[in-house]
Short mmCIF file of C-alpha atoms and ligand atoms in Angstrom, two decimals:
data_model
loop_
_atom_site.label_atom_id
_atom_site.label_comp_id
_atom_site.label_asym_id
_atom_site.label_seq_id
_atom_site.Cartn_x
_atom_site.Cartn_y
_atom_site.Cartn_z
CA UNK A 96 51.41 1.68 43.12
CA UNK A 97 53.09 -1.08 44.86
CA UNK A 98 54.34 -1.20 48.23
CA UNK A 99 58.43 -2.08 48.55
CA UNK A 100 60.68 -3.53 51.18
CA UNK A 101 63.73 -1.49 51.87
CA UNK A 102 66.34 -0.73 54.34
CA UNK A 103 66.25 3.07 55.15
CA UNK A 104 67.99 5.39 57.22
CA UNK A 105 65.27 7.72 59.20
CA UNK A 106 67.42 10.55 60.32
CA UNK A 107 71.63 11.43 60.16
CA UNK A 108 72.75 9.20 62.94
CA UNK A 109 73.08 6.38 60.08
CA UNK A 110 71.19 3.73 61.39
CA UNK A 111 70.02 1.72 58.82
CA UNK A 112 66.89 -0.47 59.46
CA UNK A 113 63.72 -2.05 57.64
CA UNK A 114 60.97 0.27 55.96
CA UNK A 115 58.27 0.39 53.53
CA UNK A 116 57.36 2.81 50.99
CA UNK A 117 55.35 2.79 47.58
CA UNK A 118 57.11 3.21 44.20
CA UNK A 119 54.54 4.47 41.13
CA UNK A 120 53.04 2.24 39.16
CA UNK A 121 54.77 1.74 36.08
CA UNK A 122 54.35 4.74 33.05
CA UNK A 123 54.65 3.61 29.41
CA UNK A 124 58.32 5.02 28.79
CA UNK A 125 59.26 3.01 32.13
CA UNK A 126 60.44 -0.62 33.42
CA UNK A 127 60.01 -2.49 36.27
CA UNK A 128 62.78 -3.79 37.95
CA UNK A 129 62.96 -6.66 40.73
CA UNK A 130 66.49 -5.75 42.13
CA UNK A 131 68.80 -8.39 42.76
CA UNK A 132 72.08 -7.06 44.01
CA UNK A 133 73.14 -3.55 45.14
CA UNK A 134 76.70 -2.52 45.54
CA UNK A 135 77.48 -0.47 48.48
CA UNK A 136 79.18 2.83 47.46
CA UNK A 137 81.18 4.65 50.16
CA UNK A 138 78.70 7.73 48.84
CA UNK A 139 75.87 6.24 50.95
CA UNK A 140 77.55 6.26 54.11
CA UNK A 141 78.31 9.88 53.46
CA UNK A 142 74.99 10.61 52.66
CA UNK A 143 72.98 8.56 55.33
CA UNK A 144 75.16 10.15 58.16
CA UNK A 145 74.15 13.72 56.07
CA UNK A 146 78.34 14.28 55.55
CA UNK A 147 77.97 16.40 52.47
CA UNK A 148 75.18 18.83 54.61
CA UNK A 149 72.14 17.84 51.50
CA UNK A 150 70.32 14.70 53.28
CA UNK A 151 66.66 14.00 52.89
CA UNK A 152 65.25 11.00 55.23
CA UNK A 153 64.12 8.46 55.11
CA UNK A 154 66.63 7.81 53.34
CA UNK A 155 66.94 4.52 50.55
CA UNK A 156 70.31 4.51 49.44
CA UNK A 157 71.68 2.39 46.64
CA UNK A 158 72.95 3.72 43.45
CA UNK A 159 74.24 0.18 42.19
CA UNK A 160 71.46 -1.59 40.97
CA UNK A 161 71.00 -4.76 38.88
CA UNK A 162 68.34 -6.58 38.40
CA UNK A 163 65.63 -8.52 36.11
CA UNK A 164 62.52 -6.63 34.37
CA UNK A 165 59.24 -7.24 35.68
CA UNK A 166 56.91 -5.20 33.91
CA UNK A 167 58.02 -2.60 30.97
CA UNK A 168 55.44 0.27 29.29
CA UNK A 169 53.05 0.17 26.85
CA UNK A 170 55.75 2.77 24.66
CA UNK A 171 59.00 0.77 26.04
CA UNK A 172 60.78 0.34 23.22
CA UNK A 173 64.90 -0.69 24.74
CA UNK A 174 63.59 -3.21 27.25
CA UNK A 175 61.67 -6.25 27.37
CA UNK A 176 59.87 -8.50 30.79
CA UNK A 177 62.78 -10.82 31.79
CA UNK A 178 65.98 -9.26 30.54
CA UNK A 179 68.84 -8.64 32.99
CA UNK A 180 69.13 -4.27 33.40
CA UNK A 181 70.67 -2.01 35.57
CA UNK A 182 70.16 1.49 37.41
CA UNK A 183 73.03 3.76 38.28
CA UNK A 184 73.45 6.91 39.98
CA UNK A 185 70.85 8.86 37.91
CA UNK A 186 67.02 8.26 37.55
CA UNK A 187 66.07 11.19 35.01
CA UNK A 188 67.17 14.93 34.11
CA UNK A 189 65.69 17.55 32.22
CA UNK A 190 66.78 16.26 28.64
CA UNK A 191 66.75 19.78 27.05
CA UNK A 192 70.12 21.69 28.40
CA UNK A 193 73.01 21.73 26.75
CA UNK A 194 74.84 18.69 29.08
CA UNK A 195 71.92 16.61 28.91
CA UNK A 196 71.84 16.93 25.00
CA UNK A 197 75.45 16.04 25.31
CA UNK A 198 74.98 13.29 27.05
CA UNK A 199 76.45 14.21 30.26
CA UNK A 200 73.41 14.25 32.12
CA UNK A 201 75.65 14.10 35.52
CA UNK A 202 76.31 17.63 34.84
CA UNK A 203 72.42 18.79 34.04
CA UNK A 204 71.67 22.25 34.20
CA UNK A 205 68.62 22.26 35.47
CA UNK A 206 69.36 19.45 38.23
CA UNK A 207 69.26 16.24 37.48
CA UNK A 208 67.25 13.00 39.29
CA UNK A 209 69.61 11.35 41.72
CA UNK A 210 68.92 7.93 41.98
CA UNK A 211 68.62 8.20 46.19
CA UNK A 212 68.55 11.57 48.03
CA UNK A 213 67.61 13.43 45.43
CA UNK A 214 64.07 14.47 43.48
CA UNK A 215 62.29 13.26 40.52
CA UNK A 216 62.15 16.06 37.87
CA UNK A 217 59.25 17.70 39.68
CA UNK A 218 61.46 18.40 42.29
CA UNK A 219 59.21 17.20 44.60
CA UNK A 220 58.99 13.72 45.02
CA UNK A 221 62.08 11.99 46.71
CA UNK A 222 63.90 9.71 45.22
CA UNK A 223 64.93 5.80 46.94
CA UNK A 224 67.58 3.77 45.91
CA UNK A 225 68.94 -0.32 45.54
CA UNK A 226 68.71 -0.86 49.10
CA UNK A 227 65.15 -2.39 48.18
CA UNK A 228 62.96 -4.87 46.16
CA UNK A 229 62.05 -2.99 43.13
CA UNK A 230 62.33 0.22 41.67
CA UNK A 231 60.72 1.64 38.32
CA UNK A 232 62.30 3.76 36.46
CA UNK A 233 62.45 5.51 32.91
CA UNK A 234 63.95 3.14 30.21
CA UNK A 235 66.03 6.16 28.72
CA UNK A 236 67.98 5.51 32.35
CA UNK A 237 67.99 2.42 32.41
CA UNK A 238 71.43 0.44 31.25
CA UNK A 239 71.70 -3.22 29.33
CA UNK A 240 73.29 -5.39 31.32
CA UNK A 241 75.00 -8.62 29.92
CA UNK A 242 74.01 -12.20 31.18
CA UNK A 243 77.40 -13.19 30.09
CA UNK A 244 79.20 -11.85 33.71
CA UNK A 245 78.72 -12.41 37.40
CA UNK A 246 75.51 -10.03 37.54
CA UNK A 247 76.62 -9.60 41.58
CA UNK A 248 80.02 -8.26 40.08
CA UNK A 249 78.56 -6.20 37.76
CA UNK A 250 76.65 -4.29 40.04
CA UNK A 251 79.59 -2.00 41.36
CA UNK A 252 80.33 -0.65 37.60
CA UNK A 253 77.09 1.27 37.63
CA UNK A 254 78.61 3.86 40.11
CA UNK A 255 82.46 2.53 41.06
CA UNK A 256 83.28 1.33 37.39
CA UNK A 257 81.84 4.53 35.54
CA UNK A 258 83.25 7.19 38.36
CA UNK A 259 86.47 5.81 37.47
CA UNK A 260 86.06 4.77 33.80
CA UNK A 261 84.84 8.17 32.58
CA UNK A 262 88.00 9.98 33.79
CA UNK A 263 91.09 7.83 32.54
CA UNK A 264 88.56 7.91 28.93
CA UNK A 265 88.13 11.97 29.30
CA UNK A 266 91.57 12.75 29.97
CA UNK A 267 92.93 9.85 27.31
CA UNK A 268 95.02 7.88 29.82
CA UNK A 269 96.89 4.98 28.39
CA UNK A 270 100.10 3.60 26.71
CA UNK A 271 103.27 5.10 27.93
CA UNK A 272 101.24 6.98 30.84
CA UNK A 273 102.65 7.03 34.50
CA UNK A 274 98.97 6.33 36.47
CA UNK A 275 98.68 6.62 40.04
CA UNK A 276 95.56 5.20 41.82
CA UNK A 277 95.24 6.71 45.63
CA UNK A 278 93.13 4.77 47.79
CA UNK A 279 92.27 0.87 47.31
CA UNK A 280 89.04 0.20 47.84
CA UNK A 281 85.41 0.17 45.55
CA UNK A 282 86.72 3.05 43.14
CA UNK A 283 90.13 2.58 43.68
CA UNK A 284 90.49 -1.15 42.37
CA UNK A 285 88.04 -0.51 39.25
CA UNK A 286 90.35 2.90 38.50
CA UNK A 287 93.40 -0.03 38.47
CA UNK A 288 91.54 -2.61 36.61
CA UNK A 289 90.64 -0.01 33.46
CA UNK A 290 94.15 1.67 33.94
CA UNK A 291 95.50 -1.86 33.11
CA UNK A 292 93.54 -2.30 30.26
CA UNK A 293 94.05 0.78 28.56
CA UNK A 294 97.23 0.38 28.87
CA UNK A 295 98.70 2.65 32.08
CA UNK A 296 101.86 1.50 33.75
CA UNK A 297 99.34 1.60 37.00
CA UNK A 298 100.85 2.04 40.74
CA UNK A 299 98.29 1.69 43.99
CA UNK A 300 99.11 4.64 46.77
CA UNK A 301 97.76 2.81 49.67
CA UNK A 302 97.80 3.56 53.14
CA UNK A 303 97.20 -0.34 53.44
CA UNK A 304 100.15 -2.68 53.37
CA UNK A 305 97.85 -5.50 53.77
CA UNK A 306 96.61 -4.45 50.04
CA UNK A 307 100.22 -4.90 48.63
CA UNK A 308 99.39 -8.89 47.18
CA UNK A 309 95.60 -7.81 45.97
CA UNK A 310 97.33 -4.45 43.99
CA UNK A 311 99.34 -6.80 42.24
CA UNK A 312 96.71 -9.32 41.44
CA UNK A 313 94.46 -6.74 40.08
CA UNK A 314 97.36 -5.70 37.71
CA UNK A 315 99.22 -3.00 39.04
CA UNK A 316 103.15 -2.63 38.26
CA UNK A 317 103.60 -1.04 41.45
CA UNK A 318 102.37 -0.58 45.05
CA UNK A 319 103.90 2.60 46.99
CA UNK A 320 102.25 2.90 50.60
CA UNK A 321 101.81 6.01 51.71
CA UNK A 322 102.87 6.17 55.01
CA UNK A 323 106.64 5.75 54.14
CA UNK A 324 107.86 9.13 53.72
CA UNK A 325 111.04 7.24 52.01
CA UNK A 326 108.53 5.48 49.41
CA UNK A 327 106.55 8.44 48.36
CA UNK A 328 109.82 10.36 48.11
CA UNK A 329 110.73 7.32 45.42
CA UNK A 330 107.58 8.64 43.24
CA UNK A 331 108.14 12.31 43.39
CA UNK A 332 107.39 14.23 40.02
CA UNK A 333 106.91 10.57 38.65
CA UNK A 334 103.04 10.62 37.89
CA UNK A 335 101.06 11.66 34.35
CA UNK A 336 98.57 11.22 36.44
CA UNK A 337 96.93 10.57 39.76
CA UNK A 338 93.30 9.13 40.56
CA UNK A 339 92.31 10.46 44.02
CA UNK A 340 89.89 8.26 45.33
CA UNK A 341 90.28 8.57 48.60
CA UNK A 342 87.01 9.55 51.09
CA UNK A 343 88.47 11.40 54.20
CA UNK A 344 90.17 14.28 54.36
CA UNK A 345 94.31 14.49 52.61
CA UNK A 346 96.81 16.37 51.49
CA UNK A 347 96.10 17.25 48.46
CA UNK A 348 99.84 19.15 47.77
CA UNK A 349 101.35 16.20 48.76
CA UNK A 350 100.17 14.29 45.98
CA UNK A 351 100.47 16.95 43.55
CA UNK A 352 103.77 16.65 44.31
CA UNK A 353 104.06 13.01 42.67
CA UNK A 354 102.96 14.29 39.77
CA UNK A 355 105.28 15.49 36.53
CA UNK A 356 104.99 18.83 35.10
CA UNK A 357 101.70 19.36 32.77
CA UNK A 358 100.75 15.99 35.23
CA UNK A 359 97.00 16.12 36.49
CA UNK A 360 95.67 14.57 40.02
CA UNK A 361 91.70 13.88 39.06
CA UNK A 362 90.00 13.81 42.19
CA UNK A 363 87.00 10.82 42.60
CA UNK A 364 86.80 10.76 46.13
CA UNK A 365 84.66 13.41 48.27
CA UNK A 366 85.68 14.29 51.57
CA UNK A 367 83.04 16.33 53.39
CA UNK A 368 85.23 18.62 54.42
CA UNK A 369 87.13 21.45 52.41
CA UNK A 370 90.55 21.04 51.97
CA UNK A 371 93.39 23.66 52.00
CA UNK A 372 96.07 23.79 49.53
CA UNK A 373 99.29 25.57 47.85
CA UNK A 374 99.20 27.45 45.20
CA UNK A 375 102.52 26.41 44.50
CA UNK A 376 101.95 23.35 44.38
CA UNK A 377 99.72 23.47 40.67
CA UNK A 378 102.04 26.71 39.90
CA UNK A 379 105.55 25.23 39.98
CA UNK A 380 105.05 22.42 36.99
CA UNK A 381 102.04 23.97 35.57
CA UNK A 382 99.85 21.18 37.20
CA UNK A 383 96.13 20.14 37.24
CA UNK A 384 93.87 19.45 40.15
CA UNK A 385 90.61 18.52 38.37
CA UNK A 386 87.28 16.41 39.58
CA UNK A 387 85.34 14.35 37.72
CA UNK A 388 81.30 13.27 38.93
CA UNK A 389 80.10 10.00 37.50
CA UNK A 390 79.77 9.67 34.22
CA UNK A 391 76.46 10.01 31.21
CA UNK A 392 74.24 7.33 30.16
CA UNK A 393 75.84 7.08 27.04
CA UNK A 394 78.84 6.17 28.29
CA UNK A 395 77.73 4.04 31.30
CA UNK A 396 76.57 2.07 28.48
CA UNK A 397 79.89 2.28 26.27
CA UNK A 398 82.04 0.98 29.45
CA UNK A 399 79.06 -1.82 30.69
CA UNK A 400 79.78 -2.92 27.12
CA UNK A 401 83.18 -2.39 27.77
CA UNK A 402 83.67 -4.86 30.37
CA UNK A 403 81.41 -7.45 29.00
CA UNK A 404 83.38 -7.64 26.01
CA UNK A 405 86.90 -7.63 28.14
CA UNK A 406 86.02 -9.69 31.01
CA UNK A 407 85.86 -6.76 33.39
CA UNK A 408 83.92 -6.81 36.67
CA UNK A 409 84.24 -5.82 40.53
CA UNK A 410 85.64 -7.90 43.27
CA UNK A 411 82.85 -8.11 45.75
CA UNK A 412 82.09 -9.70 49.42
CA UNK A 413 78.19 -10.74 48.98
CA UNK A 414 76.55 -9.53 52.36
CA UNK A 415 72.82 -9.53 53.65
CA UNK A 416 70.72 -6.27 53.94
CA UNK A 417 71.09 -7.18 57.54
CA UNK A 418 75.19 -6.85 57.60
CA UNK A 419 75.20 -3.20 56.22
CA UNK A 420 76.31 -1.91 59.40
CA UNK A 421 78.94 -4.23 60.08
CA UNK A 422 79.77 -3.76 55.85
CA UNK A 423 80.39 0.20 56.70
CA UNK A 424 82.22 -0.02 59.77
CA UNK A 425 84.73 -1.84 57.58
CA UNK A 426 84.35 0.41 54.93
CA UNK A 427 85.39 3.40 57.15
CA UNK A 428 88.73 1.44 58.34
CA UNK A 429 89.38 0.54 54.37
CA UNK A 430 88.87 -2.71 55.05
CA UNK A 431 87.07 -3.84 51.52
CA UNK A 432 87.72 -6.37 49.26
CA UNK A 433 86.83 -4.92 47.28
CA UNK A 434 82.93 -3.94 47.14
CA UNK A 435 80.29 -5.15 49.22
CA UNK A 436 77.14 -5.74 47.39
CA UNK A 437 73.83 -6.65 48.82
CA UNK A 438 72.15 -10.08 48.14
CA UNK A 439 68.79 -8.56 47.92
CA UNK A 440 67.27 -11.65 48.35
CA UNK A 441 67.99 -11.06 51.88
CA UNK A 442 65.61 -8.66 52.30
P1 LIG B 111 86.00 3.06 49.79
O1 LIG B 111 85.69 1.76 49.16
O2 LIG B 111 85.76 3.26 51.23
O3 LIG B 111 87.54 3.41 49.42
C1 LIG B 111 88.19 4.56 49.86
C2 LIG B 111 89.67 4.22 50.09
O4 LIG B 111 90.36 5.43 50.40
C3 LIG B 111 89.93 3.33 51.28
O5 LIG B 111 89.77 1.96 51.02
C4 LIG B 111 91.36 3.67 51.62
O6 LIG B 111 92.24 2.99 50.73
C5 LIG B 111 91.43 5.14 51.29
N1 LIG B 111 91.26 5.96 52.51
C6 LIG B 111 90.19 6.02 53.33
N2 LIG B 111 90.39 6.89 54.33
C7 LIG B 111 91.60 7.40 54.14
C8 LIG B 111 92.39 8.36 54.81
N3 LIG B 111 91.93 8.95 55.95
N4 LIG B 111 93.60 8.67 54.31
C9 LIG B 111 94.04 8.08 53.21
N5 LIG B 111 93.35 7.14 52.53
C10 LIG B 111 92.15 6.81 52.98
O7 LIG B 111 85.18 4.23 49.07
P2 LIG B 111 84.64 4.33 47.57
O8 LIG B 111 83.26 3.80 47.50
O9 LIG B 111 85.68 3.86 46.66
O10 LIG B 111 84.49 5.91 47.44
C11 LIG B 111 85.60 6.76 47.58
C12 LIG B 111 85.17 8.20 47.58
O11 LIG B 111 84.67 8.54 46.28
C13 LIG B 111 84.05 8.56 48.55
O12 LIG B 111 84.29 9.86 49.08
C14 LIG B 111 82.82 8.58 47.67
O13 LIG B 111 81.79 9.37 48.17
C15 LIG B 111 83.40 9.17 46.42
N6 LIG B 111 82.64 8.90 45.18
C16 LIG B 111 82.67 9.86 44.23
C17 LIG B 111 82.05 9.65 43.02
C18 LIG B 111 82.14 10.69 41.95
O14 LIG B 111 81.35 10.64 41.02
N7 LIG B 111 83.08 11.60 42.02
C19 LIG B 111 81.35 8.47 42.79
C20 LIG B 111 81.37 7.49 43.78
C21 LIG B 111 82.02 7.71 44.98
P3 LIG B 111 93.71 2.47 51.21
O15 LIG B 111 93.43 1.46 52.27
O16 LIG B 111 94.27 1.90 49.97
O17 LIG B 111 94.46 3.67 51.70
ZN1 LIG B 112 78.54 5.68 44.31
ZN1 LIG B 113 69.64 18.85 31.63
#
């Protein structure tokens, strides 16, 4: 057992502040890792203020984790002491069910291991996040991470890049699509970056005009902002498809209504609460609105590898563990640039 800094939140009024806990020694299919940055998802403020109604406290969050080995198992066979890795938003699942065997272990039958808020497959013991020193974890969950990119900008792919990767691969987006991303911020700016580079004529639906100059930097043809009624009218029926990123509540049939016929919106972003909708809106056009959670470990893998071989990371603003709270209040105004990842060395 060792005993590990962290930041935790202690109940669901979101405070954030230091705390200790002890993480298991390490097993012989498992790694040690000393974490070096965390990215800071818009899925832990959620969760620390107990949005979605499922929040166990304390509370570690952190589901962006990179970091160097430490220690691996006497049966490790992937990893070895000193090599760069990374955790995403998954610590274990059951392995056996049909989605785990397919390597969608997002989707596990039998529940799987978040990497914060969750259980370990006992479902018993809790589960604690990045937002801390070291965390040991199974090496069949554990990702390679290249020591060819900025490892601090690499740390947002583990949740942000795959959330958004997985989708634009599931539903085949690329050359000669129309692809909409709504919402610039941690998800939002990866969806544009792999929309790019499969090939997507890309436009940002932003509710930011301050974003216009970034949405063309990161590659987008086109930035439509939302709040000008004469602007979205200017994208109506235009979309294949639409990447919904966005965290608080929307109008979802507005939206749909950008969208072609046989068009899909994929929706990303979690709002805590339910949303109500037309009918007519998916009926007239024969339209989709689909989700999407995540992604496997195989493929967190395929797109890490992705982005190492095409120069593809996050833009971040490095904070201390100390700045989360000032790093959320932004976050809840949009104001990101576009991930804030934790310098753990900070803590
Ligand atoms: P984020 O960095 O805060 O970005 C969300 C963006 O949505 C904002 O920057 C803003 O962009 C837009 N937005 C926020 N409030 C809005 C409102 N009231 N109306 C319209 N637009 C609004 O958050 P994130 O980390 O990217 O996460 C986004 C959502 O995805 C969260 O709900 C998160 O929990 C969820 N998530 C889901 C998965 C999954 O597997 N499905 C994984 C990770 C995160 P503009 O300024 O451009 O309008
Ligand atoms: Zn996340
Ligand atoms: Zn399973």
């Amino acid at each position: 057992m060792s005993n590990v800094k962290a930041f935790a939140a202690q109940d669901s009024k979101g405070i954030m502040g230091p705390w200790n806990f002890e993480r298991r020694a390490v097993g012989p299919n498992e790694v040690q890792i000393d974490i070096l940055f965390c990215g800071v998802c818009h899925s832990d403020l959620h969760q620390i203020k107990n949005e979605w109604g499922n929040s166990i406290y304390p509370m570690v969050p952190g589901h962006e984790i990179v970091g160097r080995i430490t220690k691996v198992g006497s049966d490790v066979k992937k990893f070895k002491v000193g090599q760069l890795a990374g955790v995403g938003c998954l610590v274990d699942s059951c392995r056996t069910c049909e989605n785990c065997k397919d390597g969608l272990e997002q989707f596990c039958l039998n529940g799987s291991s978040p990497t914060y808020n969750g259980k370990e497959q006992d479902h018993q013991t809790p589960t604690y996040g990045g937002y801390s020193k070291m965390i040991v974890t199974n090496e069949d969950f554990v990702l390679h991470i290249s020591e060819n990119l900025p490892l601090k900008n690499v740390a947002p792919l583990l949740c942000a890049g795959i959330t958004t990767y997985s989708p634009l691969k599931h539903w085949k987006v690329g050359k000669g699509h129309r692809l909409g991303v709504l919402g610039l911020g941690g998800l939002g700016h990866m969806g544009v970056k792999f929309g790019v580079a499969f090939g997507a004529e890309v436009t940002v639906l932003s509710t930011s005009l301050s974003k216009k100059q970034d949405a063309e930097k990161l590659g987008a043809h086109k930035f439509i902002l939302t709040s000008d009624l004469e602007q979205l009218k200017s994208v109506s029926g235009y979309f294949d498809f639409i990447l919904d990123t966005v965290s608080a509540m929307h109008d979802y049939s507005q939206y749909l209504g950008l969208l072609r016929s046989n068009g899909v919106q994929i929706c990303v972003g979690a709002p805590p609460t339910p949303a109500e909708m037309h009918i007519f809106s998916l009926i007239l056009g024969r339209k989709s609105l689909a989700g999407s959670l995540i992604g496997g470990l195989p493929e967190t893998q395929e797109m890490l590898d992705y982005c190492a071989s095409h120069n593809i990371v996050s833009d971040v603003e490095l904070i201390n563990i100390q700045d989360i709270h000032s790093a959320y209040d932004r976050m809840l105004k949009g104001d990101v640039k576009y991930r804030f990842v934790i310098d753990l060395a900070s803590l």
